Coordinates of C-alpha atoms in Angstrom, one line a residue:
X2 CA -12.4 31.6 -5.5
X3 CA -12.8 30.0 -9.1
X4 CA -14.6 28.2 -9.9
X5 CA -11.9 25.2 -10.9
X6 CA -10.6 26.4 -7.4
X7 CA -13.9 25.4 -5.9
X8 CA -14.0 22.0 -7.7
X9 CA -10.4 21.1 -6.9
X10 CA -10.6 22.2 -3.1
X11 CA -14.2 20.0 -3.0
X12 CA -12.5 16.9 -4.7
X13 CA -13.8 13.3 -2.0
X14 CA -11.1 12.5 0.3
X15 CA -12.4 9.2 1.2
X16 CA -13.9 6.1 -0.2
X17 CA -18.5 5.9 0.0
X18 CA -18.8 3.4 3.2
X19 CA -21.3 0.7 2.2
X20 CA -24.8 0.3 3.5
X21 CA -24.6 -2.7 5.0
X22 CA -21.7 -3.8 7.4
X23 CA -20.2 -7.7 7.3
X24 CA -18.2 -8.7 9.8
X25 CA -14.6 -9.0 10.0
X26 CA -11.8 -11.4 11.0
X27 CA -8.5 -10.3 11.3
X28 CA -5.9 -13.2 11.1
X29 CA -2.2 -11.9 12.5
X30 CA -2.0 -9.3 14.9
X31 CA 1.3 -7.9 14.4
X32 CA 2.6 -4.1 13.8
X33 CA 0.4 -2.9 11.1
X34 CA -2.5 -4.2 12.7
X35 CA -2.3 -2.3 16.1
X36 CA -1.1 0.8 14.1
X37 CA -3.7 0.6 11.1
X38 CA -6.4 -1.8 10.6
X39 CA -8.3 -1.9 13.9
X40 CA -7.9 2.1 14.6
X41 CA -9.3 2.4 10.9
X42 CA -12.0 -0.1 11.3
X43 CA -12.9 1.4 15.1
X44 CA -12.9 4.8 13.8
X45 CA -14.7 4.0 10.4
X46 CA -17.5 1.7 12.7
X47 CA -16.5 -1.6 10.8
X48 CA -17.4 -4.6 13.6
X49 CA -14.5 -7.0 14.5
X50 CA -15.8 -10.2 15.7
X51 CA -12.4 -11.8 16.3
X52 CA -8.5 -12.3 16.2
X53 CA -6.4 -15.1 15.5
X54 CA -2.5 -15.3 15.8
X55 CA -0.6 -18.4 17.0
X56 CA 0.7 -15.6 19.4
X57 CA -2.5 -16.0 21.6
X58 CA -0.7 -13.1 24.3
X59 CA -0.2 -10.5 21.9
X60 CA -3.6 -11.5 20.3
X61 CA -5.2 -10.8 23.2
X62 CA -3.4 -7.7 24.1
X63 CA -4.9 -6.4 21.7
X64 CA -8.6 -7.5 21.7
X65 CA -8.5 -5.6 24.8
X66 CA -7.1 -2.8 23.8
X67 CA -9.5 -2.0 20.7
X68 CA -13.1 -3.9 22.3
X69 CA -12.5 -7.7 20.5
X70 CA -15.0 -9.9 22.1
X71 CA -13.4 -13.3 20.6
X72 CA -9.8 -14.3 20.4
X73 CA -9.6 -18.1 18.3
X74 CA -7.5 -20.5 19.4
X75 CA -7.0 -22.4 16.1
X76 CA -6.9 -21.2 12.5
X77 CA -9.4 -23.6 11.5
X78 CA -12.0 -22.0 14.0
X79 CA -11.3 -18.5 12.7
X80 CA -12.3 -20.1 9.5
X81 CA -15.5 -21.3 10.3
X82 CA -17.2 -17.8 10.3
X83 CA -18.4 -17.7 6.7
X84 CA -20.2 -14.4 6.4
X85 CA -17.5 -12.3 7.3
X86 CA -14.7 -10.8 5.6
X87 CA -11.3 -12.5 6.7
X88 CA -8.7 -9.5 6.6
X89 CA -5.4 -11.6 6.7
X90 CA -2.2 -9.3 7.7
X91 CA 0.9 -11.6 7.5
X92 CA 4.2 -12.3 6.3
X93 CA 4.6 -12.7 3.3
X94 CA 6.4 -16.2 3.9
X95 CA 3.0 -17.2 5.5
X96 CA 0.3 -16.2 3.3
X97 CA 0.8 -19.0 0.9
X98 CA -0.2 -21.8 3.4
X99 CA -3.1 -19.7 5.1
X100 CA -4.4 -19.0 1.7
X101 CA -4.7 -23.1 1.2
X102 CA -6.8 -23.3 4.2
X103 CA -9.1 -20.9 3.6
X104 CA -12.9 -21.6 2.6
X105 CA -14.4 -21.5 -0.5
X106 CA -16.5 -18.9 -1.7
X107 CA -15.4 -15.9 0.8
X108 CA -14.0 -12.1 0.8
X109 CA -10.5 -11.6 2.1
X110 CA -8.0 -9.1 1.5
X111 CA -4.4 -10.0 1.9
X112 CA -1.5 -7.8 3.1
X113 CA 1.3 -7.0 0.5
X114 CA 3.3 -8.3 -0.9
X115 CA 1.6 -11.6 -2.3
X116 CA 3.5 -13.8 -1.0
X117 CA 7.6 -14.1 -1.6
X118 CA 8.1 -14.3 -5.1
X119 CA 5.6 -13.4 -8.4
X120 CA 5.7 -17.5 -8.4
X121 CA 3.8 -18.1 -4.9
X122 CA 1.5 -14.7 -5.7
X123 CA 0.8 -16.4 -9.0
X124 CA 0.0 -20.1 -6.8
X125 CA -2.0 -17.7 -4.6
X126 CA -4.5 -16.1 -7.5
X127 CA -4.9 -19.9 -8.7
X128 CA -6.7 -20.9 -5.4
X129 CA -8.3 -18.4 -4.9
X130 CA -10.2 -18.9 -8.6
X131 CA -10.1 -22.5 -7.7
X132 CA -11.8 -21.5 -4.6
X133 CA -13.9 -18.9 -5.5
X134 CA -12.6 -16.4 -3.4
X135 CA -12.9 -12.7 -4.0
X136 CA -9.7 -11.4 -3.0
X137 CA -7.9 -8.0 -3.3
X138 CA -4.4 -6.6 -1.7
X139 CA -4.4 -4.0 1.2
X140 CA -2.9 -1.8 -1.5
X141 CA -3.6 1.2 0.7
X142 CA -2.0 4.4 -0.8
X143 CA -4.6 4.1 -4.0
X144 CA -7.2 5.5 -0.9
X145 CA -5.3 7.4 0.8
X146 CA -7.2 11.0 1.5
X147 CA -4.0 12.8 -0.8
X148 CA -4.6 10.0 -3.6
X149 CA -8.1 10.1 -4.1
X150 CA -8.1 14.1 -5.2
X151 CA -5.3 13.0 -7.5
X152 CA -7.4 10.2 -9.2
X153 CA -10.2 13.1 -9.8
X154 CA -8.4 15.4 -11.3
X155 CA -6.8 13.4 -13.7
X156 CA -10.6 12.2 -14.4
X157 CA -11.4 15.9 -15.1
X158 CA -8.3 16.0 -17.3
X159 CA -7.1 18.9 -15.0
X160 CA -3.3 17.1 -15.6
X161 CA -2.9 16.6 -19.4
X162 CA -1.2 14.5 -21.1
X163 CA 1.3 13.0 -17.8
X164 CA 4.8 13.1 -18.5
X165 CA 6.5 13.3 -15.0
X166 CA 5.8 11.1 -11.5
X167 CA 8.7 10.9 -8.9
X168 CA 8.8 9.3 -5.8
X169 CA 11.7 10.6 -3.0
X170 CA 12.0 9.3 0.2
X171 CA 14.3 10.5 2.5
X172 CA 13.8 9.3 6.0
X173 CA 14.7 7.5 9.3
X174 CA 12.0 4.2 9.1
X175 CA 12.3 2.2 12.3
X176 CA 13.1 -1.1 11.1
X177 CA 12.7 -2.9 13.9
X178 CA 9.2 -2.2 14.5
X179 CA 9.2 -5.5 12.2
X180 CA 11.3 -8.3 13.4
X181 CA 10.5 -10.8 10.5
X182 CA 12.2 -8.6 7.8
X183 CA 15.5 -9.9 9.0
X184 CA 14.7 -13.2 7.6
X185 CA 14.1 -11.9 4.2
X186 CA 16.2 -12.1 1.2
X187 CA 14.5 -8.8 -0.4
X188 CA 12.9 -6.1 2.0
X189 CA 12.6 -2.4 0.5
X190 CA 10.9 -2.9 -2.7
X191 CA 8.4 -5.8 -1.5
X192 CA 7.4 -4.6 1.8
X193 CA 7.8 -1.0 1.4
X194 CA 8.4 0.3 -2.3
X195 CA 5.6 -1.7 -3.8
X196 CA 3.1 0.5 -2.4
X197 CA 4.6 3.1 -4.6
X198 CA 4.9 1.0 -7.5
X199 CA 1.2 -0.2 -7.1
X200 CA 0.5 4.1 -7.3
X201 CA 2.2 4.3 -10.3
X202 CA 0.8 1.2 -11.8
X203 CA -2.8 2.6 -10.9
X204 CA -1.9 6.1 -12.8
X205 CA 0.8 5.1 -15.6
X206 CA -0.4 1.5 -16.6
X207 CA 2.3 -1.3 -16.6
X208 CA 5.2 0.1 -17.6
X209 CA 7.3 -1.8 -20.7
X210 CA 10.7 -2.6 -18.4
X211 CA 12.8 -1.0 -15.7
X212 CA 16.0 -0.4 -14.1
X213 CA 16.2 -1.0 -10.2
X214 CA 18.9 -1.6 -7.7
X215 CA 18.7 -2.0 -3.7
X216 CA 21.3 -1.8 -1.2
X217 CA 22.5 -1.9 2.3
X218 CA 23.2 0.4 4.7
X219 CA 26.1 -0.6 7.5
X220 CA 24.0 0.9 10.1
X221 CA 21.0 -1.6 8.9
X222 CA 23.0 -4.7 8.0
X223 CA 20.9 -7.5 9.8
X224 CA 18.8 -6.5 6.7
X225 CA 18.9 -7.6 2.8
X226 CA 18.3 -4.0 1.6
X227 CA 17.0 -1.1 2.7
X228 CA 17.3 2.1 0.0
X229 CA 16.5 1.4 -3.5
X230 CA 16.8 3.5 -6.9
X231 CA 14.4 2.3 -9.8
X232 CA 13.5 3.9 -13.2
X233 CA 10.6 2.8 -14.9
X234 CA 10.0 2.8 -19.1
X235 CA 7.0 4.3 -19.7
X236 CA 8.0 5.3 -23.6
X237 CA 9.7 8.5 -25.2
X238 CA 7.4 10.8 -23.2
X239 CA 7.3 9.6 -19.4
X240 CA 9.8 10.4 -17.1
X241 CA 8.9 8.3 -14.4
X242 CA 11.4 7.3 -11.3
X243 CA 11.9 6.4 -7.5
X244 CA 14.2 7.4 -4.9
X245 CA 14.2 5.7 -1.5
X246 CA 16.1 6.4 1.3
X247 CA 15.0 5.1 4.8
X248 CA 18.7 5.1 6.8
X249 CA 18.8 9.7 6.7
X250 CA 19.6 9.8 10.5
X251 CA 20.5 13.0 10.5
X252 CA 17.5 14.8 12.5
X253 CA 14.3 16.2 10.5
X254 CA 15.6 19.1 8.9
X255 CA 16.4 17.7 5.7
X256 CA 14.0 15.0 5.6
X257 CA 11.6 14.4 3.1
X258 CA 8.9 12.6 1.6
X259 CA 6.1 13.3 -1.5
X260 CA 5.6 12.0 -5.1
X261 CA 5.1 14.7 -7.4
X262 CA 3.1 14.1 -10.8
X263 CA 3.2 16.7 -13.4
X264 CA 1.1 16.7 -17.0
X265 CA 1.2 19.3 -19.9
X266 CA -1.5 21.4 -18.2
X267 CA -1.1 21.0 -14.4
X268 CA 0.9 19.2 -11.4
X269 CA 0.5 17.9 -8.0
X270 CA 2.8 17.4 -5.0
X271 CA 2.1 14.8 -2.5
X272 CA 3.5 15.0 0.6
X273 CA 3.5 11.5 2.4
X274 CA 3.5 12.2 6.1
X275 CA 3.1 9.0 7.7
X276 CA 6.7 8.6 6.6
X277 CA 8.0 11.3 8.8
X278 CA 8.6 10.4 12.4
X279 CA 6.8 7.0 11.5
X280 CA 4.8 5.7 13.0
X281 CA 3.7 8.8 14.3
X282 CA 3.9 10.8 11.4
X283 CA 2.9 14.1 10.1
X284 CA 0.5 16.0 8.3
X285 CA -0.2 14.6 5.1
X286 CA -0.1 17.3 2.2
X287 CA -1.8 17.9 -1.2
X288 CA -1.2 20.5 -3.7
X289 CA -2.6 20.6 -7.1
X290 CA -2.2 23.1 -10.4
X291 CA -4.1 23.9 -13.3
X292 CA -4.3 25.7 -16.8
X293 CA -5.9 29.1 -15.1
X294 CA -4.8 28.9 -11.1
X295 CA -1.6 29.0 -9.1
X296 CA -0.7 26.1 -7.0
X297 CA -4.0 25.6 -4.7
X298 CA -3.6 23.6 -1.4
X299 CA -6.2 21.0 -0.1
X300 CA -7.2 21.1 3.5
X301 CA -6.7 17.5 3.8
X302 CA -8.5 15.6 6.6
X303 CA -6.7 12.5 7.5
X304 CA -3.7 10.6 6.6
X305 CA -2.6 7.4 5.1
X306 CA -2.5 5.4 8.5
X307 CA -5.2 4.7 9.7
X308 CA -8.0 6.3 7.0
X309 CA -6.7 4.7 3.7
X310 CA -7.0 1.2 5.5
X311 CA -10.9 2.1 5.6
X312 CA -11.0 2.2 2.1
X313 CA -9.9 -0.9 1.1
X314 CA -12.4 -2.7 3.5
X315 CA -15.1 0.0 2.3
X316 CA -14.4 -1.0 -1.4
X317 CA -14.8 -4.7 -0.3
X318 CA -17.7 -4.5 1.4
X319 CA -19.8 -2.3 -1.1
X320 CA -18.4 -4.9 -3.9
X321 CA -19.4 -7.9 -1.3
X322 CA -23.0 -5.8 -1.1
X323 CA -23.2 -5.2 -4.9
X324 CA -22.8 -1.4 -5.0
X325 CA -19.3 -1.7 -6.5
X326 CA -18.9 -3.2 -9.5
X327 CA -15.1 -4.1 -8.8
X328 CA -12.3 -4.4 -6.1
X329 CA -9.9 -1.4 -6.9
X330 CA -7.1 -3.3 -5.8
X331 CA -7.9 -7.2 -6.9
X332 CA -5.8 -10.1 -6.7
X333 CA -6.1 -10.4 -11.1
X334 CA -4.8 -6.2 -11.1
X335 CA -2.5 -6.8 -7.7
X336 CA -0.2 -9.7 -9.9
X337 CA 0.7 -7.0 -12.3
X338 CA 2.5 -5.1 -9.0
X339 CA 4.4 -8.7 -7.9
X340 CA 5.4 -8.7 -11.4
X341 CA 6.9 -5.3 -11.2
X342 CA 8.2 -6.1 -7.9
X343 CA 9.4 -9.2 -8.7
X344 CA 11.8 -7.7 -12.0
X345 CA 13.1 -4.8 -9.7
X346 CA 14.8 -7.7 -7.8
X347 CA 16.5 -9.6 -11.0
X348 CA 17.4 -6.0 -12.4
X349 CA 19.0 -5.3 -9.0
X350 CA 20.8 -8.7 -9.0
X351 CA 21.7 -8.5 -12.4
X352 CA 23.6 -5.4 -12.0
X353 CA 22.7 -3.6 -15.0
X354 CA 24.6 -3.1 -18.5
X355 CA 28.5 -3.7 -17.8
X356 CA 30.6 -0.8 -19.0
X357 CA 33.6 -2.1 -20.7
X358 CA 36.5 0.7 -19.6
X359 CA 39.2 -1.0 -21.6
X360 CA 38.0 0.8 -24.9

């Protein structure tokens, strides 16, 4: 083995867990909970004190299930526990009021997207300046054990100068594990898509403009969209794209899911396994190329559900313990994604340029 081989293959998977563990609360107990946070936080050795959902069955369905000691009855006695970090996992027609009630001067990390629309994500960063609360999105993939490799070798400049990232998703996704999306006017790109868009925003920058559209499916009509085609203007150079497809019901064989980056002097090839047979998923998959090796696979420990969840609680509580100097994924850098998010909706509505056939 080369040494560049030995680097790449030794690249951190994970995010450093902090010294010194704070508490959490966990407001909402839907899905994504049972399914991610508390299997990340059990397996990682965070400490739940307690849950709060205005569904106080399924709360405590839960609690059992994963050791909870306290289940609250109101919101308001969740939010007396001040030394804690409140982990808040709702809809996104919800977040804006529980955000209002919230204390001053507290950690909290919000599930995507931030709120409905860039307006209520924008209301959302003013309170919690107003407020003083340190706040960052649960914008997982960024710590993901097939992202975190990506990030380094890009740091080493293993990559180049990077002129291609795709995204293609080709799936079956099991809508109705999430009844609430049928009360949504937008559902691909803000509950699903912006986790890629928040990746590409955490490798590209902001990109200038875009072209997006999402549609239906007649086998998924109870919902507002579900498969969405976006191109993204990153200049003359960067080729940068996404194709989603969540309604391929046509068995596993053709299936498929990965983002692929490519620079002038090397590649990588992420394979996104959660997506196949969610939520159950399957290996997760890294390969990554250089000037001087062939294509050199990582043996990749865990997968984006549940261990990327552990390092978005890990980042907060090292930066709540001083030993980060920043949230990766903060409220101020997290507007920039609703922004994005938020113009893939009015270029999908808008239709695009008109073609005028009568010329």
């Amino acid at each position: 083995m080369t040494d560049q081989e030995n680097i790449i293959k030794n690249f951190s998977q994970t995010w450093p867990m902090p010294s010194k563990l704070s508490p959490i609360v966990i407001i909402g107990t839907g899905g994504i909970v049972r399914d991610a946070h508390l299997p990340a936080y059990k397996k990682a050795g965070f400490q739940v004190d307690g849950l709060y959902d205005v569904d106080k069955d399924k709360a405590k369905t839960l609690a059992n299930e994963f050791g909870v000691n306290k289940i609250f009855q109101t919101i308001d006695e969740a939010f007396q526990n001040k030394n804690c970090i409140f982990d808040l996992a709702l809809p996104p027609a919800n977040l804006l009021e529980v955000v209002k009630k919230l204390p001053e001067n507290i950690y909290a990390i919000f599930q995507k997207p931030l709120g409905r629309s860039l307006e209520e994500g924008v209301e959302i960063r003013k309170i919690c300046h107003q407020k003083n609360i340190k706040a960052c999105m649960n914008f997982q993939l960024r710590f993901s054990p097939i992202s975190l490799p990506v990030y380094e070798a890009i740091k080493h400049n293993l990559l180049g100068e990077l002129v291609e990232l795709e995204v293609f998703v080709n799936v079956h996704t099991p809508w109705e594990l999430w009844p609430f999306l049928k009360t949504l006017d937008r559902v691909e790109v803000p509950l699903h898509s912006i986790h890629y868009i928040d990746w590409i925003r955490s490798v590209l920058g902001n990109p200038k403009g875009l072209y997006c559209q999402s549609v239906k499916h007649p086998k998924v009509n109870e919902l507002a969209d579900c498969r969405t085609s976006a191109i993204f203007n990153y200049g003359d150079q960067i080729r940068c794209c996404m194709t989603i497809n969540h309604t391929h019901s046509f068995g596993r064989k053709n299936q498929d899911a990965y983002i692929r980056l490519e620079g002038t002097k090397g590649a990588v090839k992420m394979k996104l396994g959660l997506l196949l047979d969610y939520p159950n998923g399957e290996p997760e998959e890294l390969e990554i190329i250089t000037e001087g090796t062939d294509w050199i696979q990582l043996d990749i420990k865990g997968k984006w559900f549940p261990d990327a969840f552990i390092g978005v609680m890990a980042n907060m509580q090292r930066y709540k313990n001083g030993e980060d100097d920043k949230l990766i994924t903060s409220i101020d850098d997290s507007i920039h994604t609703m922004a994005v998010v938020d113009t893939c909706g009015t270029s999908s509505q808008s239709g695009g340029l008109k073609i005028d056939y009568a010329k």
